[in-house]
Short mmCIF file of C-alpha atoms in Angstrom, two decimals:
data_model
loop_
_atom_site.label_atom_id
_atom_site.label_comp_id
_atom_site.label_asym_id
_atom_site.label_seq_id
_atom_site.Cartn_x
_atom_site.Cartn_y
_atom_site.Cartn_z
CA UNK A 1 74.82 -57.60 -113.45
CA UNK A 2 77.93 -55.74 -113.31
CA UNK A 3 77.00 -53.02 -111.16
CA UNK A 4 74.92 -55.20 -108.44
CA UNK A 5 78.14 -57.38 -108.28
CA UNK A 6 80.06 -54.13 -107.64
CA UNK A 7 77.87 -52.52 -105.09
CA UNK A 8 77.56 -55.92 -103.12
CA UNK A 9 81.61 -55.78 -103.40
CA UNK A 10 81.31 -52.50 -101.93
CA UNK A 11 79.12 -53.63 -99.20
CA UNK A 12 80.58 -56.44 -98.17
CA UNK A 13 84.02 -54.32 -97.60
CA UNK A 14 82.29 -51.27 -95.69
CA UNK A 15 80.68 -54.24 -93.52
CA UNK A 16 83.61 -55.87 -92.92
CA UNK A 17 85.60 -52.26 -92.23
CA UNK A 18 82.98 -51.51 -89.78
CA UNK A 19 83.26 -54.84 -88.05
CA UNK A 20 86.98 -54.19 -87.61
CA UNK A 21 86.27 -51.12 -85.95
CA UNK A 22 83.07 -52.84 -83.74
CA UNK A 23 85.81 -55.08 -82.55
CA UNK A 24 88.46 -52.75 -81.75
CA UNK A 25 86.16 -50.71 -79.53
CA UNK A 26 85.48 -54.18 -77.89
CA UNK A 27 88.62 -54.99 -77.20
CA UNK A 28 89.47 -51.49 -75.87
CA UNK A 29 86.66 -51.44 -73.62
CA UNK A 30 87.30 -54.98 -71.94
CA UNK A 31 89.03 -55.16 -68.46
CA UNK A 32 92.80 -55.29 -68.39
CA UNK A 33 92.99 -53.48 -72.45
CA UNK A 34 94.86 -50.79 -71.11
CA UNK A 35 94.26 -47.50 -69.94
CA UNK A 36 95.27 -45.66 -73.67
CA UNK A 37 93.03 -45.43 -76.54
CA UNK A 38 94.43 -48.19 -79.46
CA UNK A 39 93.15 -48.98 -82.78
CA UNK A 40 95.80 -50.87 -85.10
CA UNK A 41 99.03 -48.78 -85.19
CA UNK A 42 97.37 -45.52 -83.71
CA UNK A 43 97.86 -44.73 -79.79
CA UNK A 44 96.55 -41.98 -78.28
CA UNK A 45 98.64 -41.36 -74.53
CA UNK A 46 97.68 -39.21 -71.71
CA UNK A 47 100.77 -38.14 -69.82
CA UNK A 48 100.97 -36.70 -66.33
CA UNK A 49 104.06 -34.86 -64.78
CA UNK A 50 106.25 -36.61 -62.37
CA UNK A 51 106.82 -33.23 -60.48
CA UNK A 52 104.45 -30.25 -60.74
CA UNK A 53 106.87 -27.66 -59.81
CA UNK A 54 109.43 -29.39 -62.27
CA UNK A 55 107.17 -29.23 -65.23
CA UNK A 56 106.04 -25.43 -64.70
CA UNK A 57 109.73 -24.51 -64.77
CA UNK A 58 110.12 -26.40 -68.13
CA UNK A 59 106.92 -24.53 -69.70
CA UNK A 60 104.02 -26.80 -68.20
CA UNK A 61 103.10 -30.34 -69.36
CA UNK A 62 102.05 -29.35 -72.80
CA UNK A 63 105.65 -27.90 -73.72
CA UNK A 64 107.11 -31.26 -72.03
CA UNK A 65 104.93 -33.57 -74.21
CA UNK A 66 105.72 -31.76 -77.68
CA UNK A 67 109.39 -32.39 -76.78
CA UNK A 68 108.53 -36.27 -76.26
CA UNK A 69 106.59 -36.16 -79.71
CA UNK A 70 109.67 -34.56 -81.53
CA UNK A 71 111.76 -37.40 -80.18
CA UNK A 72 109.71 -39.85 -80.62
CA UNK A 73 109.44 -39.05 -84.45
CA UNK A 74 112.98 -39.75 -85.06
CA UNK A 75 112.13 -43.41 -84.19
CA UNK A 76 112.24 -45.59 -87.15
CA UNK A 77 108.84 -47.43 -86.60
CA UNK A 78 106.73 -43.91 -85.75
CA UNK A 79 105.14 -42.20 -88.65
CA UNK A 80 103.42 -39.36 -86.91
CA UNK A 81 103.97 -38.23 -83.21
CA UNK A 82 102.48 -34.97 -82.12
CA UNK A 83 100.97 -33.31 -79.47
CA UNK A 84 97.31 -32.83 -79.67
CA UNK A 85 96.39 -29.60 -77.69
CA UNK A 86 92.47 -29.77 -77.82
CA UNK A 87 92.38 -33.47 -76.91
CA UNK A 88 95.53 -33.18 -74.64
CA UNK A 89 96.90 -36.33 -75.72
CA UNK A 90 100.24 -37.45 -77.55
CA UNK A 91 98.99 -39.00 -80.65
CA UNK A 92 101.51 -41.42 -82.07
CA UNK A 93 100.67 -43.61 -85.60
CA UNK A 94 103.54 -46.51 -85.99
CA UNK A 95 104.26 -48.47 -89.32
CA UNK A 96 102.16 -51.48 -87.78
CA UNK A 97 100.01 -52.79 -84.97
CA UNK A 98 102.92 -54.93 -84.07
CA UNK A 99 105.81 -51.95 -84.01
CA UNK A 100 102.98 -49.83 -81.60
CA UNK A 101 103.99 -52.26 -78.82
CA UNK A 102 107.41 -51.29 -79.14
CA UNK A 103 107.00 -47.88 -80.02
CA UNK A 104 104.53 -47.42 -76.63
CA UNK A 105 107.29 -49.23 -74.58
CA UNK A 106 110.03 -46.59 -75.96
CA UNK A 107 107.46 -43.40 -75.20
CA UNK A 108 107.41 -44.30 -71.90
CA UNK A 109 110.94 -43.99 -71.60
CA UNK A 110 111.20 -41.11 -73.35
CA UNK A 111 108.53 -39.61 -71.25
CA UNK A 112 110.02 -40.48 -68.16
CA UNK A 113 113.25 -38.79 -69.19
CA UNK A 114 111.08 -35.49 -69.77
CA UNK A 115 109.57 -35.82 -66.29
CA UNK A 116 106.55 -37.16 -67.59
CA UNK A 117 104.65 -40.80 -66.92
CA UNK A 118 102.09 -42.13 -69.08
CA UNK A 119 98.92 -42.23 -67.47
CA UNK A 120 95.31 -43.27 -67.82
CA UNK A 121 92.33 -41.14 -69.57
CA UNK A 122 91.42 -39.51 -66.02
CA UNK A 123 94.20 -37.11 -65.94
CA UNK A 124 92.98 -35.25 -68.94
CA UNK A 125 90.20 -32.28 -68.80
CA UNK A 126 89.28 -33.62 -72.07
CA UNK A 127 87.24 -36.55 -72.42
CA UNK A 128 88.53 -38.67 -75.14
CA UNK A 129 85.84 -39.04 -78.21
CA UNK A 130 86.31 -43.27 -78.02
CA UNK A 131 86.48 -43.34 -74.03
CA UNK A 132 85.54 -46.90 -73.41
CA UNK A 133 83.89 -45.37 -70.02
CA UNK A 134 80.97 -45.39 -71.87
CA UNK A 135 81.01 -48.60 -73.52
CA UNK A 136 81.66 -50.47 -70.24
CA UNK A 137 79.05 -48.43 -68.16
CA UNK A 138 76.18 -49.58 -71.03
CA UNK A 139 77.35 -53.04 -71.00
CA UNK A 140 77.18 -53.10 -67.14
CA UNK A 141 73.64 -51.79 -67.16
CA UNK A 142 72.53 -54.32 -69.61
CA UNK A 143 74.52 -57.39 -68.11
CA UNK A 144 72.53 -56.21 -64.87
CA UNK A 145 69.31 -56.75 -66.71
CA UNK A 146 69.94 -60.24 -68.29
CA UNK A 147 71.05 -61.28 -64.42
CA UNK A 148 67.99 -60.03 -63.25
CA UNK A 149 65.63 -61.73 -66.08
CA UNK A 150 67.60 -65.21 -65.21
CA UNK A 151 66.89 -64.61 -61.58
CA UNK A 152 63.21 -63.88 -61.91
CA UNK A 153 62.86 -67.04 -64.37
CA UNK A 154 64.95 -69.32 -62.17
CA UNK A 155 63.12 -68.44 -58.94
CA UNK A 156 59.20 -68.80 -60.61
CA UNK A 157 60.15 -72.26 -62.22
CA UNK A 158 61.22 -73.54 -58.62
CA UNK A 159 58.18 -71.88 -57.06
CA UNK A 160 60.09 -69.85 -54.47
CA UNK A 161 58.29 -66.80 -52.66
CA UNK A 162 58.73 -63.34 -54.60
CA UNK A 163 59.82 -60.48 -52.36
CA UNK A 164 57.32 -58.11 -51.37
CA UNK A 165 55.68 -55.74 -54.18
CA UNK A 166 56.13 -52.76 -51.78
CA UNK A 167 60.07 -53.21 -52.32
CA UNK A 168 59.51 -53.61 -56.20
CA UNK A 169 57.47 -50.39 -56.02
CA UNK A 170 59.67 -48.07 -53.48
CA UNK A 171 62.76 -48.89 -55.59
CA UNK A 172 60.44 -48.25 -58.95
CA UNK A 173 59.19 -44.87 -57.82
CA UNK A 174 62.63 -43.40 -56.81
CA UNK A 175 64.05 -44.91 -59.99
CA UNK A 176 61.36 -42.89 -62.08
CA UNK A 177 61.50 -39.81 -60.20
CA UNK A 178 63.38 -36.91 -61.77
CA UNK A 179 64.28 -35.56 -58.51
CA UNK A 180 65.67 -38.42 -57.21
CA UNK A 181 67.95 -38.97 -60.14
CA UNK A 182 69.14 -35.00 -60.13
CA UNK A 183 70.25 -35.78 -56.59
CA UNK A 184 71.96 -38.95 -57.38
CA UNK A 185 73.38 -37.70 -60.71
CA UNK A 186 75.24 -34.93 -58.54
CA UNK A 187 76.60 -37.40 -55.89
CA UNK A 188 77.69 -40.29 -58.06
CA UNK A 189 78.03 -38.76 -61.71
CA UNK A 190 75.69 -39.96 -64.67
CA UNK A 191 77.25 -43.42 -65.46
CA UNK A 192 77.50 -44.75 -61.84
CA UNK A 193 74.13 -43.21 -61.19
CA UNK A 194 72.41 -45.45 -64.13
CA UNK A 195 74.61 -48.24 -63.11
CA UNK A 196 73.48 -47.89 -59.45
CA UNK A 197 69.92 -47.38 -60.73
CA UNK A 198 69.77 -50.46 -63.11
CA UNK A 199 71.42 -52.68 -60.45
CA UNK A 200 68.72 -51.70 -58.18
CA UNK A 201 65.64 -52.39 -60.35
CA UNK A 202 67.41 -55.71 -61.45
CA UNK A 203 67.75 -56.77 -57.85
CA UNK A 204 64.15 -56.03 -56.94
CA UNK A 205 62.28 -56.88 -60.30
CA UNK A 206 64.33 -60.31 -60.12
CA UNK A 207 63.43 -61.26 -56.70
CA UNK A 208 60.00 -59.89 -57.03
CA UNK A 209 59.38 -62.31 -60.02
CA UNK A 210 58.75 -59.74 -62.53
CA UNK A 211 61.09 -60.42 -65.77
CA UNK A 212 58.85 -58.28 -68.21
CA UNK A 213 60.19 -55.23 -66.91
CA UNK A 214 63.46 -55.78 -67.25
CA UNK A 215 62.53 -57.42 -70.79
CA UNK A 216 61.79 -53.96 -71.93
CA UNK A 217 64.52 -52.50 -70.14
CA UNK A 218 66.92 -54.55 -71.07
CA UNK A 219 65.98 -53.74 -75.37
CA UNK A 220 66.21 -50.17 -74.12
CA UNK A 221 69.84 -50.63 -72.66
CA UNK A 222 71.18 -52.61 -75.97
CA UNK A 223 70.05 -49.74 -78.31
CA UNK A 224 72.81 -47.54 -75.59
CA UNK A 225 75.12 -50.37 -76.35
CA UNK A 226 74.84 -50.11 -79.71
CA UNK A 227 74.97 -46.49 -79.75
CA UNK A 228 77.89 -46.09 -77.68
CA UNK A 229 79.64 -48.49 -79.73
CA UNK A 230 78.83 -46.63 -82.88
CA UNK A 231 79.92 -43.17 -81.44
CA UNK A 232 83.72 -44.81 -80.47
CA UNK A 233 83.71 -46.63 -84.27
CA UNK A 234 82.75 -43.37 -85.72
CA UNK A 235 85.86 -41.64 -83.93
CA UNK A 236 87.86 -44.44 -85.54
CA UNK A 237 86.78 -44.22 -88.61
CA UNK A 238 87.35 -40.37 -88.72
CA UNK A 239 90.43 -40.26 -86.88
CA UNK A 240 92.91 -39.38 -89.65
CA UNK A 241 90.43 -36.60 -90.58
CA UNK A 242 90.10 -35.23 -86.92
CA UNK A 243 93.60 -35.93 -85.39
CA UNK A 244 96.47 -34.53 -87.83
CA UNK A 245 99.45 -32.29 -87.15
CA UNK A 246 98.26 -29.52 -89.25
CA UNK A 247 94.55 -29.36 -87.74
CA UNK A 248 93.75 -26.33 -85.09
CA UNK A 249 92.83 -28.37 -81.80
CA UNK A 250 90.84 -26.41 -79.39
CA UNK A 251 90.17 -28.03 -75.83
CA UNK A 252 87.18 -27.06 -73.98
CA UNK A 253 87.34 -24.25 -71.53
CA UNK A 254 85.76 -21.33 -70.48
CA UNK A 255 82.52 -20.59 -68.36
CA UNK A 256 80.36 -23.30 -67.40
CA UNK A 257 77.23 -24.91 -69.79
CA UNK A 258 74.30 -23.57 -69.06
CA UNK A 259 71.96 -26.46 -67.06
CA UNK A 260 70.17 -28.91 -68.93
CA UNK A 261 66.63 -27.87 -69.52
CA UNK A 262 63.80 -30.05 -67.95
CA UNK A 263 62.26 -32.03 -70.73
CA UNK A 264 58.49 -32.95 -71.10
CA UNK A 265 58.78 -36.48 -70.44
CA UNK A 266 60.61 -35.68 -66.94
CA UNK A 267 57.74 -33.19 -65.88
CA UNK A 268 55.17 -35.61 -66.75
CA UNK A 269 57.08 -38.18 -64.64
CA UNK A 270 57.32 -35.69 -61.75
CA UNK A 271 53.36 -35.32 -62.12
CA UNK A 272 53.16 -39.07 -62.48
CA UNK A 273 55.02 -39.83 -59.37
CA UNK A 274 52.55 -37.84 -57.01
CA UNK A 275 49.88 -39.15 -58.91
CA UNK A 276 50.79 -42.93 -58.07
CA UNK A 277 51.50 -41.92 -54.27
CA UNK A 278 48.14 -40.63 -54.39
CA UNK A 279 46.44 -43.63 -56.11
CA UNK A 280 48.48 -45.75 -53.79
CA UNK A 281 47.09 -44.02 -50.65
CA UNK A 282 43.44 -44.59 -51.74
CA UNK A 283 43.93 -48.20 -52.90
CA UNK A 284 45.15 -48.56 -48.98
CA UNK A 285 41.92 -46.85 -47.64
CA UNK A 286 39.93 -48.63 -50.03
CA UNK A 287 41.38 -52.16 -49.66
CA UNK A 288 43.49 -52.08 -46.42
CA UNK A 289 45.97 -54.17 -48.42
CA UNK A 290 49.81 -52.77 -48.56
CA UNK A 291 50.35 -55.13 -51.73
CA UNK A 292 47.56 -53.54 -53.79
CA UNK A 293 48.85 -50.20 -52.67
CA UNK A 294 51.84 -51.18 -53.96
CA UNK A 295 50.32 -52.34 -57.29
CA UNK A 296 49.05 -49.19 -57.51
CA UNK A 297 52.43 -47.19 -57.56
CA UNK A 298 53.42 -49.77 -59.88
CA UNK A 299 50.30 -49.11 -62.27
CA UNK A 300 51.47 -45.43 -62.19
CA UNK A 301 54.95 -45.67 -63.43
CA UNK A 302 56.14 -43.46 -66.00
CA UNK A 303 58.44 -45.73 -67.96
CA UNK A 304 56.96 -45.06 -71.39
CA UNK A 305 57.57 -41.15 -71.05
CA UNK A 306 61.28 -41.90 -70.41
CA UNK A 307 61.48 -45.04 -72.84
CA UNK A 308 60.53 -43.52 -75.42
CA UNK A 309 62.72 -40.38 -76.13
CA UNK A 310 65.78 -42.04 -74.54
CA UNK A 311 65.34 -44.98 -77.14
CA UNK A 312 64.98 -42.45 -80.15
CA UNK A 313 67.97 -40.67 -79.25
CA UNK A 314 70.06 -43.46 -78.90
CA UNK A 315 69.17 -44.63 -82.36
CA UNK A 316 69.75 -41.30 -83.36
CA UNK A 317 72.97 -40.76 -82.10
CA UNK A 318 74.13 -44.07 -83.82
CA UNK A 319 72.70 -43.02 -86.88
CA UNK A 320 74.02 -39.52 -86.68
CA UNK A 321 77.41 -41.28 -85.78
CA UNK A 322 77.40 -43.84 -88.80
CA UNK A 323 76.51 -40.75 -90.73
CA UNK A 324 80.26 -39.15 -89.97
CA UNK A 325 78.63 -36.76 -87.26
CA UNK A 326 80.73 -37.34 -83.90
CA UNK A 327 78.32 -36.99 -81.03
CA UNK A 328 80.48 -35.18 -78.20
CA UNK A 329 77.51 -35.04 -75.63
CA UNK A 330 74.75 -37.37 -76.09
CA UNK A 331 72.77 -35.78 -72.95
CA UNK A 332 72.91 -32.31 -74.75
CA UNK A 333 71.93 -34.04 -77.94
CA UNK A 334 68.36 -35.04 -76.10
CA UNK A 335 67.65 -31.32 -75.36
CA UNK A 336 66.89 -30.82 -79.46
CA UNK A 337 63.12 -31.84 -78.57
CA UNK A 338 62.86 -28.51 -76.60
CA UNK A 339 64.86 -26.45 -79.03
CA UNK A 340 63.18 -23.24 -79.92
CA UNK A 341 65.97 -21.26 -81.22
CA UNK A 342 68.79 -21.57 -83.74
CA UNK A 343 71.59 -19.02 -83.76
CA UNK A 344 73.79 -19.33 -87.19
CA UNK A 345 77.25 -18.00 -87.47
CA UNK A 346 77.84 -16.45 -90.89
CA UNK A 347 80.85 -18.33 -91.26
CA UNK A 348 79.20 -21.66 -91.15
CA UNK A 349 76.58 -20.74 -94.01
CA UNK A 350 79.52 -19.35 -96.28
CA UNK A 351 81.88 -21.32 -98.73
CA UNK A 352 85.71 -20.97 -98.42
CA UNK A 353 85.72 -18.02 -101.37
CA UNK A 354 82.91 -16.11 -99.26
CA UNK A 355 80.14 -17.06 -101.54
CA UNK A 356 76.67 -18.41 -100.14
CA UNK A 357 77.15 -22.18 -99.06
CA UNK A 358 74.75 -24.40 -101.53
CA UNK A 359 73.42 -25.73 -98.31
CA UNK A 360 72.32 -22.52 -96.66
CA UNK A 361 68.86 -22.02 -98.00
CA UNK A 362 68.18 -25.76 -97.61
CA UNK A 363 69.31 -25.54 -93.82
CA UNK A 364 67.78 -22.31 -92.94
CA UNK A 365 64.32 -23.95 -94.51
CA UNK A 366 64.87 -27.14 -92.16
CA UNK A 367 64.99 -24.88 -89.56
CA UNK A 368 61.99 -23.03 -90.17
CA UNK A 369 60.03 -26.45 -90.99
CA UNK A 370 60.90 -27.46 -87.62
CA UNK A 371 59.31 -24.33 -85.89
CA UNK A 372 62.59 -22.65 -84.68
CA UNK A 373 63.26 -18.95 -84.21
CA UNK A 374 65.87 -18.31 -86.62
CA UNK A 375 68.79 -15.87 -85.58
CA UNK A 376 71.45 -14.90 -88.53
CA UNK A 377 74.23 -12.49 -87.99
CA UNK A 378 74.28 -10.03 -91.10
CA UNK A 379 76.49 -10.41 -93.88
CA UNK A 380 76.60 -9.11 -97.48
CA UNK A 381 77.09 -12.58 -98.67
CA UNK A 382 74.32 -13.68 -97.05
CA UNK A 383 71.61 -11.00 -98.01
CA UNK A 384 69.43 -12.92 -99.77
CA UNK A 385 68.72 -15.21 -97.10
CA UNK A 386 67.80 -12.73 -94.31
CA UNK A 387 63.98 -13.02 -95.57
CA UNK A 388 64.05 -16.60 -93.92
CA UNK A 389 65.53 -15.27 -90.76
CA UNK A 390 63.21 -13.98 -87.81
CA UNK A 391 65.77 -11.71 -86.35
CA UNK A 392 68.89 -10.39 -88.45
CA UNK A 393 71.44 -8.99 -85.73
CA UNK A 394 74.30 -6.64 -86.02
CA UNK A 395 77.73 -8.06 -87.18
CA UNK A 396 79.90 -5.92 -85.00
CA UNK A 397 77.78 -7.09 -81.88
CA UNK A 398 79.88 -10.49 -80.26
CA UNK A 399 77.92 -13.40 -80.89
CA UNK A 400 77.81 -14.58 -77.26
CA UNK A 401 75.90 -11.59 -76.66
CA UNK A 402 73.40 -12.94 -79.07
CA UNK A 403 73.26 -16.28 -77.77
CA UNK A 404 72.91 -14.94 -74.19
CA UNK A 405 69.86 -13.07 -75.54
CA UNK A 406 68.21 -15.97 -77.11
CA UNK A 407 68.45 -17.76 -74.00
CA UNK A 408 66.03 -15.43 -72.63
CA UNK A 409 63.35 -17.03 -75.36
CA UNK A 410 61.56 -20.03 -74.94
CA UNK A 411 63.27 -23.27 -75.33
CA UNK A 412 66.74 -24.44 -75.87
CA UNK A 413 69.28 -22.50 -78.14
CA UNK A 414 71.10 -24.28 -80.94
CA UNK A 415 74.36 -22.52 -81.84
CA UNK A 416 75.83 -23.31 -85.22
CA UNK A 417 78.98 -22.45 -86.12
CA UNK A 418 82.63 -22.85 -87.85
CA UNK A 419 85.58 -21.75 -85.95
CA UNK A 420 88.70 -20.92 -87.85
CA UNK A 421 91.45 -20.20 -85.39
CA UNK A 422 91.88 -20.22 -81.27
CA UNK A 423 91.34 -16.06 -81.50
CA UNK A 424 87.62 -15.73 -82.07
CA UNK A 425 86.61 -15.98 -78.69
CA UNK A 426 83.27 -14.45 -79.23
CA UNK A 427 82.72 -17.69 -81.65
CA UNK A 428 84.12 -19.98 -79.14
CA UNK A 429 81.87 -18.48 -75.86
CA UNK A 430 79.02 -18.37 -78.00
CA UNK A 431 79.11 -22.26 -78.57
CA UNK A 432 79.88 -22.37 -74.79
CA UNK A 433 76.80 -20.79 -74.05
CA UNK A 434 74.57 -22.68 -76.29
CA UNK A 435 72.24 -25.30 -75.20
CA UNK A 436 73.18 -27.25 -78.21
CA UNK A 437 76.67 -26.48 -79.73
CA UNK A 438 77.29 -27.61 -83.19
CA UNK A 439 80.84 -26.91 -84.85
CA UNK A 440 81.58 -27.64 -88.13
CA UNK A 441 84.77 -28.94 -88.83
CA UNK A 442 85.05 -29.27 -92.61
CA UNK A 443 87.44 -27.75 -94.73
CA UNK A 444 89.33 -25.08 -92.51
CA UNK A 445 87.02 -25.18 -89.41
CA UNK A 446 89.01 -26.16 -86.10
CA UNK A 447 88.05 -28.95 -84.21
CA UNK A 448 86.17 -27.89 -81.15
CA UNK A 449 86.48 -30.68 -78.82
CA UNK A 450 84.03 -28.74 -76.30
CA UNK A 451 81.04 -28.92 -78.67
CA UNK A 452 78.17 -31.28 -78.59
CA UNK A 453 78.16 -32.49 -82.09
CA UNK A 454 81.16 -31.89 -84.59
CA UNK A 455 79.93 -31.93 -88.19
CA UNK A 456 82.61 -33.13 -90.62
CA UNK A 457 80.59 -32.72 -93.94
CA UNK A 458 79.53 -29.62 -93.52
CA UNK A 459 76.00 -27.85 -93.83
CA UNK A 460 74.32 -31.51 -94.89
CA UNK A 461 75.21 -32.64 -91.34
CA UNK A 462 73.25 -29.76 -89.90
CA UNK A 463 70.32 -30.90 -91.98
CA UNK A 464 69.87 -33.92 -90.23
CA UNK A 465 70.40 -32.97 -87.17
CA UNK A 466 67.39 -30.44 -87.58
CA UNK A 467 65.53 -32.27 -89.48
CA UNK A 468 65.35 -34.66 -86.33
CA UNK A 469 64.14 -31.87 -84.60
CA UNK A 470 60.53 -32.55 -85.32
CA UNK A 471 60.48 -36.29 -84.99
CA UNK A 472 61.92 -35.81 -81.27
CA UNK A 473 59.03 -33.76 -80.42
CA UNK A 474 56.64 -36.55 -82.15
CA UNK A 475 58.13 -39.06 -79.81
CA UNK A 476 57.81 -37.09 -76.79
CA UNK A 477 54.22 -36.58 -77.06
CA UNK A 478 53.44 -40.25 -78.30
CA UNK A 479 55.56 -41.43 -75.17
CA UNK A 480 53.57 -39.49 -73.25
CA UNK A 481 50.42 -40.59 -74.72
CA UNK A 482 51.50 -44.08 -74.23
CA UNK A 483 52.56 -43.24 -70.54
CA UNK A 484 49.03 -42.60 -69.61
CA UNK A 485 47.50 -45.06 -71.65
CA UNK A 486 49.49 -47.99 -69.27
CA UNK A 487 48.92 -46.03 -66.33
CA UNK A 488 44.89 -45.60 -66.70
CA UNK A 489 44.74 -49.68 -67.68
CA UNK A 490 46.78 -51.07 -65.04
CA UNK A 491 45.30 -48.82 -62.85
CA UNK A 492 41.66 -50.42 -63.96
CA UNK A 493 43.17 -53.83 -63.56
CA UNK A 494 44.45 -52.86 -60.23
CA UNK A 495 41.08 -51.58 -59.16
CA UNK A 496 39.36 -54.60 -60.24
CA UNK A 497 41.80 -56.68 -58.53
CA UNK A 498 42.63 -60.46 -59.57
CA UNK A 499 39.54 -62.46 -59.61
CA UNK A 500 39.35 -66.27 -57.67
CA UNK A 501 40.16 -68.33 -60.32
CA UNK A 502 43.25 -66.13 -61.64
CA UNK A 503 44.95 -66.34 -58.13
CA UNK A 504 45.47 -70.03 -58.00
CA UNK A 505 46.63 -70.26 -61.64
CA UNK A 506 50.51 -69.65 -62.72
CA UNK A 507 51.16 -68.04 -66.08
CA UNK A 508 53.72 -68.88 -68.71
CA UNK A 509 55.74 -65.56 -68.08
CA UNK A 510 55.54 -63.94 -64.57
CA UNK A 511 55.03 -60.40 -64.03
CA UNK A 512 52.27 -59.60 -66.74
CA UNK A 513 49.51 -57.71 -64.44
CA UNK A 514 51.42 -54.28 -65.56
CA UNK A 515 51.91 -55.04 -69.20
CA UNK A 516 50.20 -52.17 -70.06
CA UNK A 517 52.94 -49.76 -68.48
#
């Protein structure tokens, strides 16, 4: 009984702590909350030079920011103040939340004296781990679906005429087409592209009185909102481990990252879009009805092929965040389904005293079970594990060369490395060259903000990621099966057509004709 009571009390404390962090994340995401990240008495301040030439003569923006931090540390209400080179932020911790307001005002005055100005997060090259823009974008798309559902139900209850189905079909066809999405992404960016497509989809389904599609889309958006909030809350919880004056913090830099691989869902969506257009043309030739041709386009929509992996990776990202893994690039996490090779830096499999890590064998075994091609750098301490590797490379060879060679193989390349200093250029270049970069930040590992995943607990976090790969593949296959089944069933419904009895009858919920899709 005492043990159960203690466990319940601990769970209550953890729940209250998590709720407080979620509230802080929501507060930072509200309009007018300010341009700087804040969590209680802690704040991250982005700065920009008032005059670039003057800042260059003084040693650069970073040098001026360090002087501001030194002056700020003399304030009696400041506990910690330093310039984080990797985040490109002035990290300040005050004695309390109320004191933080006074400290920030004092920091603004000091920055101005040194030729700097406090600015929004868009001036820095490094995206902040708890950037509220992601939460705002996810919440905005969810709100668009909610408005669309309300409009559809209201119009249906008032017996207003729905919009032409051809408009809904065209928007759905473009939204699910990977080529159009890629074209729009290059012009608007990920968040704006997603919001624009979500608003267009909500508008046509709301006017077309088909809320069922928006209900499912809203369920996916709810998962994505929870995922973005979980990632921001995870940074809040891990802040003191990640942001400390003694930690080595490395900024993203170097050559551009490799392009994202085309997922099986995207390949299927491309073929399905073409097939739905052909089906619409055949329907138009047979039935001579544009509305039925539009229904054929909607019947071939490959939504399930995209919804399944998207929901899975949203839940996976949130679960990793709650386990203490900082997900820096969710779009790279979605490449796990295509992973074909994993490259291990020897420093990632050793302890501080140079002995093999106790988790080395489980991690290598998980990589084998995931069907990955294991590449291991030769190391005397890891001699007993070379039998678990498909390829053992010479340690004198630069690690980035090994990664570039592995990229010639089939599938995405996952690199697992622990960087201890900024001078390990080949390891940093290997992480940049990887399709999925996982940096271990436990013990004396540097914080590589350019990595896609930051593992604060070492190899156990790597094991979690590797065990998710087979599940990601299963979800992708099942999603495609469901997409084909839904398209086939809806295609049959369109081919049969609506009966004379059903045409005049009003259903309880509109837009159920393509429920299989």
